[in-house]
Amino acid sequence: QVQLVESGGGLVQAGDSLRLSCAVSRRTFSSYPMGWFRQAPGKEREFVAVISGNGVATDNADSVKGRFTISRDNTKKMLFLQMNSLNSADTAVYFCAATARFSIGIYYSSSAYDYWGQGTQVTVSS
């Protein structure tokens, strides 16, 4: 079974930066798209960023575009989310996700992903 483990969350001040990491245990890694999602208290889980298996294609939600950068290291089987200029609206539990099927594309819906991490808490104080 595929296992994903997020890390890097914490408590920061508005305007600060954080880098989230996601370690993936699956045998193969580069053929699978991955994504970052987040869920704030009392709100639905929302899309944050996606990346193709080879790391060439990426996209971000409008709310984080220009501030967040998704990347991956296929040699180390790691997914990253660099978050800059954080504000209180970014406070949420952040999840990484991976598909169960090979794909050259990227996916924006949480329903497209089969494997999820436990999440890491990001809290931005004002």
mmCIF file of N, CA and C in Angstrom:
data_model
loop_
_atom_site.group_PDB
_atom_site.id
_atom_site.type_symbol
_atom_site.label_atom_id
_atom_site.label_comp_id
_atom_site.label_asym_id
_atom_site.label_seq_id
_atom_site.Cartn_x
_atom_site.Cartn_y
_atom_site.Cartn_z
ATOM 1 N N GLN A 1 0.838 -1.181 0.000
ATOM 2 C CA GLN A 1 0.000 0.000 0.000
ATOM 3 C C GLN A 1 0.884 1.246 0.000
ATOM 4 N N VAL A 2 0.427 2.262 -0.690
ATOM 5 C CA VAL A 2 1.146 3.514 -0.771
ATOM 6 C C VAL A 2 0.912 4.317 0.497
ATOM 7 N N GLN A 3 1.985 4.890 1.021
ATOM 8 C CA GLN A 3 1.885 5.705 2.215
ATOM 9 C C GLN A 3 2.530 7.062 1.971
ATOM 10 N N LEU A 4 1.840 8.115 2.406
ATOM 11 C CA LEU A 4 2.323 9.477 2.266
ATOM 12 C C LEU A 4 2.391 10.113 3.646
ATOM 13 N N VAL A 5 3.486 10.798 3.927
ATOM 14 C CA VAL A 5 3.677 11.429 5.224
ATOM 15 C C VAL A 5 4.113 12.867 5.022
ATOM 16 N N GLU A 6 3.290 13.805 5.484
ATOM 17 C CA GLU A 6 3.603 15.229 5.378
ATOM 18 C C GLU A 6 4.418 15.686 6.583
ATOM 19 N N SER A 7 5.186 16.737 6.370
ATOM 20 C CA SER A 7 5.932 17.363 7.450
ATOM 21 C C SER A 7 6.227 18.805 7.070
ATOM 22 N N GLY A 8 6.663 19.588 8.038
ATOM 23 C CA GLY A 8 7.067 20.955 7.775
ATOM 24 C C GLY A 8 6.100 22.014 8.236
ATOM 25 N N GLY A 9 4.927 21.624 8.695
ATOM 26 C CA GLY A 9 3.971 22.597 9.176
ATOM 27 C C GLY A 9 4.406 23.199 10.494
ATOM 28 N N GLY A 10 3.705 24.246 10.895
ATOM 29 C CA GLY A 10 4.035 24.896 12.140
ATOM 30 C C GLY A 10 3.308 26.203 12.307
ATOM 31 N N LEU A 11 3.700 26.941 13.323
ATOM 32 C CA LEU A 11 3.127 28.243 13.625
ATOM 33 C C LEU A 11 4.072 29.332 13.154
ATOM 34 N N VAL A 12 3.574 30.210 12.306
ATOM 35 C CA VAL A 12 4.389 31.294 11.768
ATOM 36 C C VAL A 12 3.613 32.603 11.815
ATOM 37 N N GLN A 13 4.331 33.685 11.611
ATOM 38 C CA GLN A 13 3.718 35.005 11.542
ATOM 39 C C GLN A 13 3.327 35.334 10.107
ATOM 40 N N ALA A 14 2.350 36.188 9.949
ATOM 41 C CA ALA A 14 1.960 36.633 8.619
ATOM 42 C C ALA A 14 3.159 37.213 7.879
ATOM 43 N N GLY A 15 3.297 36.836 6.623
ATOM 44 C CA GLY A 15 4.419 37.266 5.821
ATOM 45 C C GLY A 15 5.582 36.298 5.802
ATOM 46 N N ASP A 16 5.566 35.335 6.700
ATOM 47 C CA ASP A 16 6.635 34.341 6.768
ATOM 48 C C ASP A 16 6.469 33.273 5.692
ATOM 49 N N SER A 17 7.434 32.371 5.642
ATOM 50 C CA SER A 17 7.432 31.285 4.677
ATOM 51 C C SER A 17 7.562 29.941 5.367
ATOM 52 N N LEU A 18 7.044 28.915 4.723
ATOM 53 C CA LEU A 18 7.186 27.538 5.164
ATOM 54 C C LEU A 18 7.388 26.654 3.946
ATOM 55 N N ARG A 19 8.081 25.556 4.156
ATOM 56 C CA ARG A 19 8.247 24.558 3.112
ATOM 57 C C ARG A 19 7.728 23.230 3.631
ATOM 58 N N LEU A 20 6.650 22.756 3.026
ATOM 59 C CA LEU A 20 6.082 21.475 3.387
ATOM 60 C C LEU A 20 6.708 20.368 2.557
ATOM 61 N N SER A 21 6.841 19.200 3.159
ATOM 62 C CA SER A 21 7.383 18.041 2.477
ATOM 63 C C SER A 21 6.415 16.877 2.595
ATOM 64 N N CYS A 22 6.459 16.000 1.615
ATOM 65 C CA CYS A 22 5.646 14.796 1.616
ATOM 66 C C CYS A 22 6.523 13.641 1.155
ATOM 67 N N ALA A 23 6.743 12.685 2.025
ATOM 68 C CA ALA A 23 7.528 11.503 1.701
ATOM 69 C C ALA A 23 6.596 10.391 1.240
ATOM 70 N N VAL A 24 6.926 9.773 0.125
ATOM 71 C CA VAL A 24 6.077 8.763 -0.499
ATOM 72 C C VAL A 24 6.778 7.423 -0.492
ATOM 73 N N SER A 25 6.067 6.368 -0.087
ATOM 74 C CA SER A 25 6.671 5.051 0.062
ATOM 75 C C SER A 25 6.504 4.142 -1.140
ATOM 76 N N ARG A 26 5.709 4.497 -2.114
ATOM 77 C CA ARG A 26 5.420 3.616 -3.237
ATOM 78 C C ARG A 26 6.668 3.274 -4.032
ATOM 79 N N ARG A 27 6.653 2.105 -4.637
ATOM 80 C CA ARG A 27 7.814 1.614 -5.374
ATOM 81 C C ARG A 27 8.170 2.521 -6.544
ATOM 82 N N THR A 28 7.152 2.902 -7.302
ATOM 83 C CA THR A 28 7.350 3.847 -8.393
ATOM 84 C C THR A 28 6.768 5.192 -7.998
ATOM 85 N N PHE A 29 7.322 6.261 -8.561
ATOM 86 C CA PHE A 29 6.933 7.587 -8.121
ATOM 87 C C PHE A 29 6.749 8.565 -9.281
ATOM 88 N N SER A 30 7.647 8.537 -10.232
ATOM 89 C CA SER A 30 7.679 9.561 -11.260
ATOM 90 C C SER A 30 6.504 9.514 -12.235
ATOM 91 N N SER A 31 5.788 8.403 -12.312
ATOM 92 C CA SER A 31 4.694 8.268 -13.261
ATOM 93 C C SER A 31 3.360 8.775 -12.735
ATOM 94 N N TYR A 32 3.328 9.220 -11.488
ATOM 95 C CA TYR A 32 2.067 9.555 -10.862
ATOM 96 C C TYR A 32 1.964 11.045 -10.549
ATOM 97 N N PRO A 33 0.873 11.676 -10.986
ATOM 98 C CA PRO A 33 0.635 13.066 -10.583
ATOM 99 C C PRO A 33 0.399 13.156 -9.085
ATOM 100 N N MET A 34 0.695 14.304 -8.515
ATOM 101 C CA MET A 34 0.465 14.513 -7.103
ATOM 102 C C MET A 34 -0.091 15.912 -6.875
ATOM 103 N N GLY A 35 -0.678 16.100 -5.711
ATOM 104 C CA GLY A 35 -1.259 17.388 -5.413
ATOM 105 C C GLY A 35 -1.197 17.728 -3.938
ATOM 106 N N TRP A 36 -1.396 18.999 -3.666
ATOM 107 C CA TRP A 36 -1.549 19.499 -2.309
ATOM 108 C C TRP A 36 -2.961 20.047 -2.147
ATOM 109 N N PHE A 37 -3.589 19.708 -1.048
ATOM 110 C CA PHE A 37 -4.902 20.211 -0.688
ATOM 111 C C PHE A 37 -4.845 20.714 0.741
ATOM 112 N N ARG A 38 -5.827 21.520 1.112
ATOM 113 C CA ARG A 38 -5.868 22.013 2.480
ATOM 114 C C ARG A 38 -7.311 22.118 2.960
ATOM 115 N N GLN A 39 -7.461 22.065 4.267
ATOM 116 C CA GLN A 39 -8.784 22.161 4.863
ATOM 117 C C GLN A 39 -8.703 23.013 6.123
ATOM 118 N N ALA A 40 -9.415 24.118 6.104
ATOM 119 C CA ALA A 40 -9.480 25.015 7.248
ATOM 120 C C ALA A 40 -10.662 24.626 8.130
ATOM 121 N N PRO A 41 -10.641 25.026 9.387
ATOM 122 C CA PRO A 41 -11.746 24.693 10.289
ATOM 123 C C PRO A 41 -13.094 25.163 9.749
ATOM 124 N N GLY A 42 -14.065 24.251 9.704
ATOM 125 C CA GLY A 42 -15.388 24.586 9.246
ATOM 126 C C GLY A 42 -15.542 24.748 7.753
ATOM 127 N N LYS A 43 -14.514 24.424 6.982
ATOM 128 C CA LYS A 43 -14.564 24.583 5.539
ATOM 129 C C LYS A 43 -14.261 23.263 4.839
ATOM 130 N N GLU A 44 -14.613 23.193 3.564
ATOM 131 C CA GLU A 44 -14.350 22.006 2.769
ATOM 132 C C GLU A 44 -12.883 21.942 2.370
ATOM 133 N N ARG A 45 -12.437 20.742 2.082
ATOM 134 C CA ARG A 45 -11.087 20.569 1.580
ATOM 135 C C ARG A 45 -10.983 21.218 0.200
ATOM 136 N N GLU A 46 -9.928 21.979 -0.030
ATOM 137 C CA GLU A 46 -9.792 22.697 -1.276
ATOM 138 C C GLU A 46 -8.451 22.421 -1.943
ATOM 139 N N PHE A 47 -8.472 22.528 -3.243
ATOM 140 C CA PHE A 47 -7.282 22.357 -4.057
ATOM 141 C C PHE A 47 -6.295 23.481 -3.808
ATOM 142 N N VAL A 48 -5.012 23.131 -3.763
ATOM 143 C CA VAL A 48 -3.954 24.122 -3.589
ATOM 144 C C VAL A 48 -3.006 24.133 -4.780
ATOM 145 N N ALA A 49 -2.445 22.972 -5.112
ATOM 146 C CA ALA A 49 -1.468 22.901 -6.192
ATOM 147 C C ALA A 49 -1.357 21.475 -6.703
ATOM 148 N N VAL A 50 -0.961 21.329 -7.975
ATOM 149 C CA VAL A 50 -0.783 20.011 -8.582
ATOM 150 C C VAL A 50 0.502 19.996 -9.389
ATOM 151 N N ILE A 51 1.007 18.792 -9.626
ATOM 152 C CA ILE A 51 2.228 18.625 -10.402
ATOM 153 C C ILE A 51 2.166 17.305 -11.152
ATOM 154 N N SER A 52 2.665 17.281 -12.373
ATOM 155 C CA SER A 52 2.695 16.067 -13.164
ATOM 156 C C SER A 52 3.779 15.137 -12.662
ATOM 157 N N GLY A 53 3.744 13.903 -13.156
ATOM 158 C CA GLY A 53 4.695 12.906 -12.701
ATOM 159 C C GLY A 53 6.143 13.281 -12.931
ATOM 160 N N ASN A 54 6.421 13.923 -14.054
ATOM 161 C CA ASN A 54 7.800 14.312 -14.358
ATOM 162 C C ASN A 54 8.162 15.690 -13.824
ATOM 163 N N GLY A 55 7.208 16.357 -13.194
ATOM 164 C CA GLY A 55 7.472 17.652 -12.598
ATOM 165 C C GLY A 55 7.436 18.827 -13.540
ATOM 166 N N VAL A 56 7.159 18.599 -14.818
ATOM 167 C CA VAL A 56 7.186 19.674 -15.792
ATOM 168 C C VAL A 56 5.940 20.543 -15.715
ATOM 169 N N ALA A 57 4.779 19.921 -15.602
ATOM 170 C CA ALA A 57 3.522 20.653 -15.571
ATOM 171 C C ALA A 57 3.084 20.884 -14.131
ATOM 172 N N THR A 58 2.782 22.129 -13.810
ATOM 173 C CA THR A 58 2.281 22.480 -12.490
ATOM 174 C C THR A 58 1.171 23.504 -12.613
ATOM 175 N N ASP A 59 0.369 23.608 -11.572
ATOM 176 C CA ASP A 59 -0.657 24.630 -11.520
ATOM 177 C C ASP A 59 -1.019 24.869 -10.068
ATOM 178 N N ASN A 60 -1.472 26.081 -9.786
ATOM 179 C CA ASN A 60 -1.853 26.472 -8.437
ATOM 180 C C ASN A 60 -3.258 27.045 -8.420
ATOM 181 N N ALA A 61 -3.899 26.945 -7.277
ATOM 182 C CA ALA A 61 -5.174 27.608 -7.096
ATOM 183 C C ALA A 61 -4.974 29.115 -7.162
ATOM 184 N N ASP A 62 -6.003 29.824 -7.608
ATOM 185 C CA ASP A 62 -5.893 31.270 -7.729
ATOM 186 C C ASP A 62 -5.543 31.937 -6.401
ATOM 187 N N SER A 63 -6.016 31.368 -5.314
ATOM 188 C CA SER A 63 -5.791 31.961 -4.013
ATOM 189 C C SER A 63 -4.327 31.931 -3.573
ATOM 190 N N VAL A 64 -3.531 31.052 -4.175
ATOM 191 C CA VAL A 64 -2.127 30.931 -3.783
ATOM 192 C C VAL A 64 -1.173 31.206 -4.928
ATOM 193 N N LYS A 65 -1.690 31.456 -6.098
ATOM 194 C CA LYS A 65 -0.850 31.697 -7.270
ATOM 195 C C LYS A 65 0.074 32.879 -7.031
ATOM 196 N N GLY A 66 1.347 32.665 -7.339
ATOM 197 C CA GLY A 66 2.343 33.692 -7.116
ATOM 198 C C GLY A 66 2.992 33.637 -5.755
ATOM 199 N N ARG A 67 2.421 32.864 -4.847
ATOM 200 C CA ARG A 67 2.960 32.737 -3.494
ATOM 201 C C ARG A 67 3.461 31.329 -3.194
ATOM 202 N N PHE A 68 2.768 30.324 -3.713
ATOM 203 C CA PHE A 68 3.121 28.935 -3.449
ATOM 204 C C PHE A 68 3.749 28.309 -4.684
ATOM 205 N N THR A 69 4.686 27.395 -4.468
ATOM 206 C CA THR A 69 5.326 26.670 -5.546
ATOM 207 C C THR A 69 5.385 25.187 -5.203
ATOM 208 N N ILE A 70 4.835 24.364 -6.079
ATOM 209 C CA ILE A 70 4.883 22.925 -5.891
ATOM 210 C C ILE A 70 6.061 22.361 -6.690
ATOM 211 N N SER A 71 6.727 21.374 -6.131
ATOM 212 C CA SER A 71 7.847 20.735 -6.808
ATOM 213 C C SER A 71 7.984 19.305 -6.306
ATOM 214 N N ARG A 72 8.816 18.530 -6.988
ATOM 215 C CA ARG A 72 9.031 17.152 -6.560
ATOM 216 C C ARG A 72 10.447 16.725 -6.879
ATOM 217 N N ASP A 73 10.934 15.785 -6.108
ATOM 218 C CA ASP A 73 12.234 15.175 -6.324
ATOM 219 C C ASP A 73 11.974 13.685 -6.520
ATOM 220 N N ASN A 74 11.994 13.238 -7.761
ATOM 221 C CA ASN A 74 11.641 11.861 -8.060
ATOM 222 C C ASN A 74 12.717 10.870 -7.633
ATOM 223 N N THR A 75 13.935 11.348 -7.459
ATOM 224 C CA THR A 75 14.996 10.481 -6.974
ATOM 225 C C THR A 75 14.783 10.137 -5.506
ATOM 226 N N LYS A 76 14.387 11.143 -4.727
ATOM 227 C CA LYS A 76 14.150 10.944 -3.303
ATOM 228 C C LYS A 76 12.706 10.596 -2.979
ATOM 229 N N LYS A 77 11.841 10.585 -3.989
ATOM 230 C CA LYS A 77 10.423 10.306 -3.808
ATOM 231 C C LYS A 77 9.804 11.275 -2.804
ATOM 232 N N MET A 78 9.997 12.549 -3.082
ATOM 233 C CA MET A 78 9.514 13.600 -2.201
ATOM 234 C C MET A 78 8.710 14.630 -2.986
ATOM 235 N N LEU A 79 7.680 15.143 -2.367
ATOM 236 C CA LEU A 79 6.874 16.230 -2.888
ATOM 237 C C LEU A 79 7.020 17.419 -1.954
ATOM 238 N N PHE A 80 7.070 18.619 -2.516
ATOM 239 C CA PHE A 80 7.279 19.816 -1.711
ATOM 240 C C PHE A 80 6.250 20.891 -2.042
ATOM 241 N N LEU A 81 6.018 21.749 -1.081
ATOM 242 C CA LEU A 81 5.204 22.941 -1.293
ATOM 243 C C LEU A 81 5.892 24.098 -0.593
ATOM 244 N N GLN A 82 6.466 24.990 -1.376
ATOM 245 C CA GLN A 82 7.077 26.194 -0.835
ATOM 246 C C GLN A 82 6.002 27.257 -0.715
ATOM 247 N N MET A 83 5.786 27.753 0.483
ATOM 248 C CA MET A 83 4.738 28.720 0.753
ATOM 249 C C MET A 83 5.368 30.016 1.231
ATOM 250 N N ASN A 84 5.172 31.068 0.469
ATOM 251 C CA ASN A 84 5.695 32.384 0.804
ATOM 252 C C ASN A 84 4.558 33.362 1.059
ATOM 253 N N SER A 85 4.886 34.446 1.721
ATOM 254 C CA SER A 85 3.911 35.505 2.000
ATOM 255 C C SER A 85 2.637 34.948 2.623
ATOM 256 N N LEU A 86 2.809 34.124 3.609
ATOM 257 C CA LEU A 86 1.665 33.490 4.253
ATOM 258 C C LEU A 86 0.798 34.520 4.970
ATOM 259 N N ASN A 87 -0.497 34.265 4.966
ATOM 260 C CA ASN A 87 -1.438 35.095 5.694
ATOM 261 C C ASN A 87 -2.393 34.203 6.464
ATOM 262 N N SER A 88 -3.236 34.817 7.272
ATOM 263 C CA SER A 88 -4.118 34.048 8.140
ATOM 264 C C SER A 88 -5.070 33.145 7.364
ATOM 265 N N ALA A 89 -5.417 33.516 6.137
ATOM 266 C CA ALA A 89 -6.302 32.694 5.315
ATOM 267 C C ALA A 89 -5.655 31.375 4.906
ATOM 268 N N ASP A 90 -4.345 31.276 5.046
ATOM 269 C CA ASP A 90 -3.648 30.042 4.705
ATOM 270 C C ASP A 90 -3.651 29.037 5.847
ATOM 271 N N THR A 91 -4.162 29.427 6.987
ATOM 272 C CA THR A 91 -4.229 28.517 8.123
ATOM 273 C C THR A 91 -5.134 27.340 7.799
ATOM 274 N N ALA A 92 -4.589 26.139 7.871
ATOM 275 C CA ALA A 92 -5.327 24.935 7.521
ATOM 276 C C ALA A 92 -4.454 23.719 7.765
ATOM 277 N N VAL A 93 -5.068 22.558 7.665
ATOM 278 C CA VAL A 93 -4.320 21.319 7.612
ATOM 279 C C VAL A 93 -4.028 21.033 6.147
ATOM 280 N N TYR A 94 -2.775 20.798 5.827
ATOM 281 C CA TYR A 94 -2.351 20.574 4.455
ATOM 282 C C TYR A 94 -2.097 19.094 4.216
ATOM 283 N N PHE A 95 -2.659 18.582 3.125
ATOM 284 C CA PHE A 95 -2.555 17.184 2.767
ATOM 285 C C PHE A 95 -1.869 17.024 1.415
ATOM 286 N N CYS A 96 -1.026 16.022 1.294
ATOM 287 C CA CYS A 96 -0.524 15.646 -0.012
ATOM 288 C C CYS A 96 -1.289 14.422 -0.496
ATOM 289 N N ALA A 97 -1.371 14.266 -1.812
ATOM 290 C CA ALA A 97 -2.165 13.196 -2.392
ATOM 291 C C ALA A 97 -1.519 12.684 -3.669
ATOM 292 N N ALA A 98 -1.790 11.420 -3.988
ATOM 293 C CA ALA A 98 -1.266 10.791 -5.190
ATOM 294 C C ALA A 98 -2.331 9.918 -5.828
ATOM 295 N N THR A 99 -2.248 9.755 -7.135
ATOM 296 C CA THR A 99 -3.181 8.892 -7.845
ATOM 297 C C THR A 99 -2.718 7.446 -7.771
ATOM 298 N N ALA A 100 -3.643 6.529 -8.037
ATOM 299 C CA ALA A 100 -3.318 5.115 -8.098
ATOM 300 C C ALA A 100 -2.966 4.669 -9.504
ATOM 301 N N ARG A 101 -3.263 5.481 -10.495
ATOM 302 C CA ARG A 101 -3.047 5.139 -11.883
ATOM 303 C C ARG A 101 -1.920 5.951 -12.489
ATOM 304 N N PHE A 102 -1.216 5.340 -13.447
ATOM 305 C CA PHE A 102 -0.238 6.080 -14.227
ATOM 306 C C PHE A 102 -0.946 7.191 -14.984
ATOM 307 N N SER A 103 -0.290 8.319 -15.102
ATOM 308 C CA SER A 103 -0.866 9.430 -15.832
ATOM 309 C C SER A 103 0.218 10.429 -16.176
ATOM 310 N N ILE A 104 0.059 11.058 -17.336
ATOM 311 C CA ILE A 104 0.960 12.137 -17.725
ATOM 312 C C ILE A 104 0.340 13.497 -17.445
ATOM 313 N N GLY A 105 -0.880 13.510 -16.916
ATOM 314 C CA GLY A 105 -1.601 14.748 -16.695
ATOM 315 C C GLY A 105 -1.532 15.224 -15.264
ATOM 316 N N ILE A 106 -2.366 16.222 -14.981
ATOM 317 C CA ILE A 106 -2.524 16.749 -13.634
ATOM 318 C C ILE A 106 -4.009 16.801 -13.324
ATOM 319 N N TYR A 107 -4.343 16.744 -12.033
ATOM 320 C CA TYR A 107 -5.739 16.669 -11.625
ATOM 321 C C TYR A 107 -6.007 17.647 -10.492
ATOM 322 N N TYR A 108 -7.148 18.313 -10.587
ATOM 323 C CA TYR A 108 -7.497 19.372 -9.653
ATOM 324 C C TYR A 108 -8.499 18.954 -8.590
ATOM 325 N N SER A 109 -9.210 17.869 -8.835
ATOM 326 C CA SER A 109 -10.250 17.430 -7.917
ATOM 327 C C SER A 109 -9.709 16.411 -6.935
ATOM 328 N N SER A 110 -10.129 16.532 -5.690
ATOM 329 C CA SER A 110 -9.709 15.573 -4.680
ATOM 330 C C SER A 110 -10.170 14.160 -5.003
ATOM 331 N N SER A 111 -11.264 14.033 -5.759
ATOM 332 C CA SER A 111 -11.792 12.722 -6.110
ATOM 333 C C SER A 111 -10.881 11.950 -7.049
ATOM 334 N N ALA A 112 -9.947 12.622 -7.687
ATOM 335 C CA ALA A 112 -9.025 11.965 -8.602
ATOM 336 C C ALA A 112 -7.882 11.266 -7.877
ATOM 337 N N TYR A 113 -7.738 11.526 -6.615
ATOM 338 C CA TYR A 113 -6.616 10.994 -5.851
ATOM 339 C C TYR A 113 -7.050 9.846 -4.942
ATOM 340 N N ASP A 114 -6.191 8.869 -4.847
ATOM 341 C CA ASP A 114 -6.499 7.655 -4.102
ATOM 342 C C ASP A 114 -5.730 7.538 -2.792
ATOM 343 N N TYR A 115 -4.568 8.157 -2.727
ATOM 344 C CA TYR A 115 -3.715 8.050 -1.550
ATOM 345 C C TYR A 115 -3.508 9.418 -0.922
ATOM 346 N N TRP A 116 -3.663 9.472 0.386
ATOM 347 C CA TRP A 116 -3.581 10.726 1.125
ATOM 348 C C TRP A 116 -2.711 10.588 2.357
ATOM 349 N N GLY A 117 -2.014 11.656 2.682
ATOM 350 C CA GLY A 117 -1.280 11.693 3.923
ATOM 351 C C GLY A 117 -2.189 12.064 5.075
ATOM 352 N N GLN A 118 -1.631 12.075 6.269
ATOM 353 C CA GLN A 118 -2.396 12.401 7.462
ATOM 354 C C GLN A 118 -2.582 13.902 7.647
ATOM 355 N N GLY A 119 -1.791 14.689 6.972
ATOM 356 C CA GLY A 119 -1.900 16.131 7.050
ATOM 357 C C GLY A 119 -0.913 16.744 8.018
ATOM 358 N N THR A 120 -0.556 17.993 7.756
ATOM 359 C CA THR A 120 0.305 18.756 8.644
ATOM 360 C C THR A 120 -0.312 20.131 8.859
ATOM 361 N N GLN A 121 -0.332 20.572 10.097
ATOM 362 C CA GLN A 121 -1.009 21.808 10.455
ATOM 363 C C GLN A 121 -0.137 23.015 10.159
ATOM 364 N N VAL A 122 -0.719 23.980 9.470
ATOM 365 C CA VAL A 122 -0.085 25.270 9.234
ATOM 366 C C VAL A 122 -0.949 26.332 9.882
ATOM 367 N N THR A 123 -0.373 27.083 10.789
ATOM 368 C CA THR A 123 -1.092 28.142 11.474
ATOM 369 C C THR A 123 -0.348 29.455 11.281
ATOM 370 N N VAL A 124 -1.041 30.430 10.740
ATOM 371 C CA VAL A 124 -0.453 31.741 10.478
ATOM 372 C C VAL A 124 -1.133 32.752 11.384
ATOM 373 N N SER A 125 -0.364 33.364 12.244
ATOM 374 C CA SER A 125 -0.902 34.345 13.174
ATOM 375 C C SER A 125 -0.789 35.746 12.597
ATOM 376 N N SER A 126 -1.728 36.592 12.992
ATOM 377 C CA SER A 126 -1.725 37.973 12.541
ATOM 378 C C SER A 126 -1.017 38.888 13.514
#
